[in-house]
Coordinates of C-alpha atoms and ligand atoms in Angstrom, one line a residue:
X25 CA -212.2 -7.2 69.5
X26 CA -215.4 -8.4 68.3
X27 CA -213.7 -11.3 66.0
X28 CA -215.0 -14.7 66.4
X29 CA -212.9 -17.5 67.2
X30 CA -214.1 -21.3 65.3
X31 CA -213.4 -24.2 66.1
X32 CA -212.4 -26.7 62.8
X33 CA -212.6 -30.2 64.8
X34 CA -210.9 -31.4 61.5
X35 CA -208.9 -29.7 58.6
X36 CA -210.9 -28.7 55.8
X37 CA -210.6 -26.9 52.5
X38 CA -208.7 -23.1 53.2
X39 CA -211.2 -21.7 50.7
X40 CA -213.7 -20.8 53.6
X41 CA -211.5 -19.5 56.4
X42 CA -209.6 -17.3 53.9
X43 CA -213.2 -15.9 53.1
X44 CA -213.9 -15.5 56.7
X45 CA -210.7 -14.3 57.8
X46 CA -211.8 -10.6 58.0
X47 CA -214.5 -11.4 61.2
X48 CA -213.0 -15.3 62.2
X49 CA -209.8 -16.7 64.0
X50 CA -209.7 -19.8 63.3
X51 CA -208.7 -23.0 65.7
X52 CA -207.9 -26.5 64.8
X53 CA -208.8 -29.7 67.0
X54 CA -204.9 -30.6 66.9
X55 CA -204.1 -27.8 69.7
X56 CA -205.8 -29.5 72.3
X57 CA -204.4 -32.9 73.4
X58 CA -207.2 -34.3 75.1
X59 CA -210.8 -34.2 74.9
X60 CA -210.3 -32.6 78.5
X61 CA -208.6 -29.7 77.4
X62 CA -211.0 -28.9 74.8
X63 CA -213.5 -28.7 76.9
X64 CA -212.1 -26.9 79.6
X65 CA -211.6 -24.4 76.7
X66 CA -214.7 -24.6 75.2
X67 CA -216.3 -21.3 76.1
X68 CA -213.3 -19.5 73.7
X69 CA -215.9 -20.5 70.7
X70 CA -218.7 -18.5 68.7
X71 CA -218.7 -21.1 66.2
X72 CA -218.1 -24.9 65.4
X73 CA -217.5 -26.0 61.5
X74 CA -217.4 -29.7 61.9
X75 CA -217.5 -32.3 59.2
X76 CA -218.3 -36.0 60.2
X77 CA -216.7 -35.3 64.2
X78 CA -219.6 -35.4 66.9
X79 CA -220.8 -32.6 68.5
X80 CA -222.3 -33.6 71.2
X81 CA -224.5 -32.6 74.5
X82 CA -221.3 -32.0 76.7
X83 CA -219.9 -30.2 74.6
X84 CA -222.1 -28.0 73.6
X85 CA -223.4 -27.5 77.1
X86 CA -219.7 -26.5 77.8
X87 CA -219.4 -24.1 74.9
X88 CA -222.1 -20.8 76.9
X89 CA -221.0 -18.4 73.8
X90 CA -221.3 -20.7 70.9
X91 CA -223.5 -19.2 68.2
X92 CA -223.6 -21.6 64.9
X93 CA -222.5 -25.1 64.3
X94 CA -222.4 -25.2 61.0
X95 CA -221.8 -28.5 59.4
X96 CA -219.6 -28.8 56.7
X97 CA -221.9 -31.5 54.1
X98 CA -225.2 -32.8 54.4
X99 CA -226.2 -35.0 57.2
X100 CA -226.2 -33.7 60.7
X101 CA -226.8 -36.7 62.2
X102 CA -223.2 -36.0 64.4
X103 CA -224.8 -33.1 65.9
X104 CA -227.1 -33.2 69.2
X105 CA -229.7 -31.1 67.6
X106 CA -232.0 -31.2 70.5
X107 CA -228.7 -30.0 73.0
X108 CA -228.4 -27.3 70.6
X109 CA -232.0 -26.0 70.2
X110 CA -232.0 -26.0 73.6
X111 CA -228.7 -23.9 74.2
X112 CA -230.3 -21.5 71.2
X113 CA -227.1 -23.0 68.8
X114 CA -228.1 -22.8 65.6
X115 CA -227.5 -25.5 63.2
X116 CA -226.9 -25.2 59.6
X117 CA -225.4 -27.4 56.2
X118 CA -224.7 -27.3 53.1
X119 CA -226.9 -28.8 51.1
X120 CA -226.9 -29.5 47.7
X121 CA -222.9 -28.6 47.4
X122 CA -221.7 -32.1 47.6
X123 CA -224.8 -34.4 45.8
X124 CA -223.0 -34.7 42.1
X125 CA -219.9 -36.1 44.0
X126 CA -221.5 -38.8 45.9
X127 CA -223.9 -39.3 43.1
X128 CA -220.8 -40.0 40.8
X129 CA -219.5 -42.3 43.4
X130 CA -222.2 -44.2 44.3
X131 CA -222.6 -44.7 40.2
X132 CA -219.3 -45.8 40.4
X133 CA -219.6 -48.3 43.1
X134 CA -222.4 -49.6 41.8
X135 CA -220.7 -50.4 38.0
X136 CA -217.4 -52.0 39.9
X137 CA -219.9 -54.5 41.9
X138 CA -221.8 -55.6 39.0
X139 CA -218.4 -55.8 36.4
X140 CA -217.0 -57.5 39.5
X141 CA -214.0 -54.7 38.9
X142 CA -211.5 -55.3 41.9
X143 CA -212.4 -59.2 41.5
X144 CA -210.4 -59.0 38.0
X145 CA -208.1 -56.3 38.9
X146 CA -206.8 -59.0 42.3
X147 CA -206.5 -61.7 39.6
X148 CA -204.5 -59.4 36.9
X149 CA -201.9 -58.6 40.0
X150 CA -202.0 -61.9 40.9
X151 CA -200.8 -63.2 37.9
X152 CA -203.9 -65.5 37.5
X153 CA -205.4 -66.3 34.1
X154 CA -208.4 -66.6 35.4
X155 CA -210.2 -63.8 33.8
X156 CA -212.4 -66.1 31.8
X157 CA -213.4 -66.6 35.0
X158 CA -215.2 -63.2 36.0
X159 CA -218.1 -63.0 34.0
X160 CA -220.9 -60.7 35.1
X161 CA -223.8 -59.4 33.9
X162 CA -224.4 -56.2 32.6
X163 CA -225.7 -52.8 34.4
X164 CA -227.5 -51.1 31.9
X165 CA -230.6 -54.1 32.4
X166 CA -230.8 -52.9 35.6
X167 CA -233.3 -51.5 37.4
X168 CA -231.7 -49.1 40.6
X169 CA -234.0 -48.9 43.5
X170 CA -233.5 -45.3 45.5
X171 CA -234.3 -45.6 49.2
X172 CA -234.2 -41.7 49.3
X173 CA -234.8 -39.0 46.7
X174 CA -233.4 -35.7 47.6
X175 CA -230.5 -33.7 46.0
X176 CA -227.7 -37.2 46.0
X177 CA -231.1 -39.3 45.3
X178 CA -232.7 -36.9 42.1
X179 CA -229.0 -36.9 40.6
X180 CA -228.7 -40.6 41.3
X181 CA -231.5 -41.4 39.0
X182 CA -230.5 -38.8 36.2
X183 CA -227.3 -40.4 35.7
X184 CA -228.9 -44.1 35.8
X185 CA -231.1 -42.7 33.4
X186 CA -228.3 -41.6 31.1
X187 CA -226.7 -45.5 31.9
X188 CA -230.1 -46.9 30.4
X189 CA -231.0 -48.3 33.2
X190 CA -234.7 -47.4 34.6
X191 CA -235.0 -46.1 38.4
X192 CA -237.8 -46.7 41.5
X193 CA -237.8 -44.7 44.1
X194 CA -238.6 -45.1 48.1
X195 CA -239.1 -41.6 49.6
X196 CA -242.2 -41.1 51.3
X197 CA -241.7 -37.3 51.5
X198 CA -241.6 -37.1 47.6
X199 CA -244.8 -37.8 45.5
X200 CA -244.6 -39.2 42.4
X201 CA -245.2 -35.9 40.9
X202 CA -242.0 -34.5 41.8
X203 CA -240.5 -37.5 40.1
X204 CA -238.1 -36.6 36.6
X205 CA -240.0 -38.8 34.2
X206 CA -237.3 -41.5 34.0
X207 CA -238.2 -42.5 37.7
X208 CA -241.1 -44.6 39.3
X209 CA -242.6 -44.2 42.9
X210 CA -243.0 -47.1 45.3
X211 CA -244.5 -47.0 48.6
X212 CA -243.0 -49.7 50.7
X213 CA -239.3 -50.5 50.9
X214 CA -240.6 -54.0 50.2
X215 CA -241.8 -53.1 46.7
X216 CA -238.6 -51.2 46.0
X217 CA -236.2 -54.3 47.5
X218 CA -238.4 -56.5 45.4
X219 CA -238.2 -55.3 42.0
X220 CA -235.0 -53.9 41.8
X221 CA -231.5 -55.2 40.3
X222 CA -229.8 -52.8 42.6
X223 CA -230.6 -50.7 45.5
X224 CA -228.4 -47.5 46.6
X225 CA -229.2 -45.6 49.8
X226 CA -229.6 -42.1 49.8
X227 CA -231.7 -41.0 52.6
X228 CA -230.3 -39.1 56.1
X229 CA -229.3 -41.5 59.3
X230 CA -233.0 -40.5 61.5
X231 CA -234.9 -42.7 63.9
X232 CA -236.9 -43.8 61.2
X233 CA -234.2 -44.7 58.8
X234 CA -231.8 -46.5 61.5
X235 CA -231.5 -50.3 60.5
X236 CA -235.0 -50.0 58.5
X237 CA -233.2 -51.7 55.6
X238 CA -233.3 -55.2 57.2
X239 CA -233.4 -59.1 56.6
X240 CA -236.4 -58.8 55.0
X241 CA -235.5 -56.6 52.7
X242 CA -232.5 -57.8 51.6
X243 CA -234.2 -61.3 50.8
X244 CA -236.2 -59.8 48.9
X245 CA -233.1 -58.8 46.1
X246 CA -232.8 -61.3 44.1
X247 CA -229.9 -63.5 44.3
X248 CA -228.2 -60.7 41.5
X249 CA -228.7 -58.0 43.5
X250 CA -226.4 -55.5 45.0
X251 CA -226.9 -52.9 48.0
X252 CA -225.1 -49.6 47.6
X253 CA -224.6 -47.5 50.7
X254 CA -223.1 -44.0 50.5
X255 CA -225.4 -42.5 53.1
X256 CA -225.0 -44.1 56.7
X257 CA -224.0 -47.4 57.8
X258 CA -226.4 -47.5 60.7
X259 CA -229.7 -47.2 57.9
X260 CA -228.8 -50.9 57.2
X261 CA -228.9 -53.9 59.5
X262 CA -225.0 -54.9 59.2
X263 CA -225.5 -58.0 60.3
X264 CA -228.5 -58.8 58.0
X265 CA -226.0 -58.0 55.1
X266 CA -223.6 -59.9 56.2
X267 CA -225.8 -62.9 56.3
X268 CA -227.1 -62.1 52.6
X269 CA -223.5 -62.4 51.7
X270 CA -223.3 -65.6 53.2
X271 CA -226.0 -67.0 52.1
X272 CA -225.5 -65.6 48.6
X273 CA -229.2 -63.7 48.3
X274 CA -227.1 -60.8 47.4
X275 CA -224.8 -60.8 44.8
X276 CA -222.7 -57.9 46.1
X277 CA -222.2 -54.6 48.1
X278 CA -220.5 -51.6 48.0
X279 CA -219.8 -49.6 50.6
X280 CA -218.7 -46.0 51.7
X281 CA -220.0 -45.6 55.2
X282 CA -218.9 -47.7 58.3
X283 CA -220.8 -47.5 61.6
X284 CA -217.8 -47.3 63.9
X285 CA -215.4 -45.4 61.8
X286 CA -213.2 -47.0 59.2
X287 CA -213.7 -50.8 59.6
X288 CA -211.0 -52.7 61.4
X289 CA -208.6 -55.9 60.1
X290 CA -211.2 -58.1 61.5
X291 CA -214.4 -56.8 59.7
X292 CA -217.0 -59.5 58.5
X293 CA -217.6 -58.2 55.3
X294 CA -213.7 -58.5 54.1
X295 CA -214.2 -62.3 53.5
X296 CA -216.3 -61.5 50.9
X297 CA -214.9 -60.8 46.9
X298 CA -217.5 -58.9 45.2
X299 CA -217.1 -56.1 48.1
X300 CA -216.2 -52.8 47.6
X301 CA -214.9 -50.7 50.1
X302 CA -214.2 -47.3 50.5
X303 CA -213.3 -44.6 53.1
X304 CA -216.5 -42.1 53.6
X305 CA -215.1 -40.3 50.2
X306 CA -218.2 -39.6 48.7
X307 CA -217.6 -35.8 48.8
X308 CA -214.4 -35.7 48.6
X309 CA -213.9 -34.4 45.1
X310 CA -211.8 -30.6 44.4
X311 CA -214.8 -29.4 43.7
X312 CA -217.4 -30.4 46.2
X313 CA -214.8 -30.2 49.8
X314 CA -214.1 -26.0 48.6
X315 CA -217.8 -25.1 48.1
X316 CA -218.7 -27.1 51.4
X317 CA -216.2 -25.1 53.0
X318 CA -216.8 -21.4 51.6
X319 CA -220.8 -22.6 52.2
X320 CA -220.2 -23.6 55.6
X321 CA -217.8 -20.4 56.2
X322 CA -220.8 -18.0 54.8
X323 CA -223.0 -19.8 57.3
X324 CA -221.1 -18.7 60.0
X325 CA -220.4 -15.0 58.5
X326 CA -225.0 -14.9 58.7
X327 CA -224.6 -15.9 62.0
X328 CA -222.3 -13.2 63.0
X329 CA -223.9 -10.7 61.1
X330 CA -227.5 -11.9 63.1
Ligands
NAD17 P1 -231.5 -34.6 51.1 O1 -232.0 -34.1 52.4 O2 -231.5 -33.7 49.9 O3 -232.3 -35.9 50.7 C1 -232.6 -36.9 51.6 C2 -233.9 -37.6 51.1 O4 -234.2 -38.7 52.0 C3 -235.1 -36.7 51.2 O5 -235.8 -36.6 49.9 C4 -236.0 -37.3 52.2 O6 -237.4 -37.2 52.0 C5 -235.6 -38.8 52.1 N1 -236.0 -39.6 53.3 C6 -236.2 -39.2 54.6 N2 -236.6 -40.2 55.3 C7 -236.7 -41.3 54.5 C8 -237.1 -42.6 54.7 N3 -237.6 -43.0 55.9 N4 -237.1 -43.4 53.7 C9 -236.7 -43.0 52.5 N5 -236.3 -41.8 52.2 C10 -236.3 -40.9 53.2 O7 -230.0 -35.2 51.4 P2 -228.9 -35.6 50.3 O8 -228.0 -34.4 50.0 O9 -229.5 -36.3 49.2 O10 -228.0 -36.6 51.2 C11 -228.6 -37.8 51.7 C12 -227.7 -38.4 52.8 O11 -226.4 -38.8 52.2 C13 -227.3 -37.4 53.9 O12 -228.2 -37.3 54.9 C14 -225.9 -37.9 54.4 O13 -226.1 -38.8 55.5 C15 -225.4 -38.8 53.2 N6 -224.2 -38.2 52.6 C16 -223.1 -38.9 52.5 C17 -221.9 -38.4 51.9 C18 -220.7 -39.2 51.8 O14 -219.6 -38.7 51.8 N7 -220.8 -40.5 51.6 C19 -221.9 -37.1 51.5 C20 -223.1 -36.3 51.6 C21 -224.2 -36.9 52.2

């Protein structure tokens, strides 16, 4: 009588259910049809365990016994926070679960821009010879610039470090006390665009953060430089880094977020070759998708204990 009933507004990994199964029914998106119908229902819920889907005003209006959203990652920036402090929702995530994953991949993005890896691996399928042609320069010179230094940020730099390559860091809620020793504080994003090889985003999606990293940053990397985004699309000015491309005052850029979803046919930054694309994967390793799912789970067994 007393179970809860949550809804999973996308599939995620069975480990947290299973270990909520005792208090939780739980409901996927997939039964309702329309948006409509899902609303008209949306009383039925206690709690919400949502990954990147928004949860929005509406629907949390909509939802009178909802409890706990409880997002499944790091960055709430899909959830009306204010629509849910006001309807006394709490809001949790998962923090920490999920930063040697999208650490390790935004290491890994950064290495295949600057060995110009899909470049070679296009000409090897194409048959070309041209692999005289792809010569690059190496990372471990490099000097990563991290716009953001929490849990993805600090591991960021402690794998640079181990790379030999020597770290700054943007964050102006971190003093340079709380720094490991192998990284360096700046205090403007122009000092940090400026005398960096590389710079890799690692900060959440805020008011302050949206489209801060803009033209004039990104003219301030030199002509060598690459821009690394695993933390929100919307942080940087998209069509500021298009232009860099064009221009060629950025060597290259690689990519796991997208404003709009995944990008369509059509999207600008296709027509460029030292691009690397990839589908909001970040997290998506065995490990970090189950512990962001039993964490997410536990958050919604507090809420239900009170
Ligand atoms: P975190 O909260 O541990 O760290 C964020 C850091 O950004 C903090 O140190 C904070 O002080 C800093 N910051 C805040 N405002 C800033 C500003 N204006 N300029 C520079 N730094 C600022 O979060 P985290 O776990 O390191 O995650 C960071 C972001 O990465 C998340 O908010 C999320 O959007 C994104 N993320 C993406 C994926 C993915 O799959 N690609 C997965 C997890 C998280």
């Amino acid at each position: 009588e007393n179970e809860w009933t949550v809804l999973l507004p996308a599939e995620i990994h069975p480990a947290g259910p299973e270990s909520i199964a005792d208090i939780a029914t739980t409901v996927s998106r997939d039964e309702y049809e329309t948006r409509e119908q899902l609303l008209a229902d949306a009383d039925r819920f206690d709690a919400v365990i949502t990954r990147i889907e928004p949860i929005d005003r509406e629907f949390i209006d909509e939802a009178s016994r909802l409890r706990i959203i409880a997002k499944h990652g790091v960055g709430y920036d899909n959830i009306d926070i204010d629509a849910a402090t006001e309807n006394g929702v709490l809001v949790s995530n998962t923090p920490g679960v999920n930063s040697c994953a999208v650490a390790e991949h935004a290491i890994t993005l950064l290495l295949a821009v600057r060995r110009e890896l899909l470049r070679a691996d296009r000409a090897v399928r194409a048959g070309r010879g041209d692999g005289y042609e792809v010569v690059t320069d190496e990372f471990g010179t490099d000097t990563v610039g991290l716009y953001g230094y929490g849990d993805i940020g600090s591991e960021v730099a402690s794998l640079c470090s181990g790379l030999g390559m020597d770290c700054l860091v943007y964050d102006p809620y971190v003093d340079g006390s709380e720094l490991s020793n192998y990284a360096t504080n700046v205090d403007t994003t122009a000092t940090l665009f400026e005398r960096s090889d590389a710079v890799s985003v690692h900060a959440p999606l805020t008011a302050e953060t949206r489209r801060d990293i803009s033209r004039r940053e990104l003219e301030l990397l030199s002509p060598s430089g690459i821009l690394i985004n695993t933390a929100r699309a919307e942080i940087v000015d998209r069509n500021a880094l298009v232009s860099s491309l064009e221009t060629g005052s950025i060597a290259g850029v690689g990519l796991d977020v997208f404003a709009d979803g995944p990008p369509s046919q059509d999207h600008p930054l296709f027509e460029y070759e030292n691009v690397v694309l990839t589908p909001h994967i970040g997290a998506q390793t065995t490990d970090a998708l189950t512990q962001m799912s039993v964490e997410s789970a536990t958050d919604v067994r507090s809420a239900y204990d009170g």
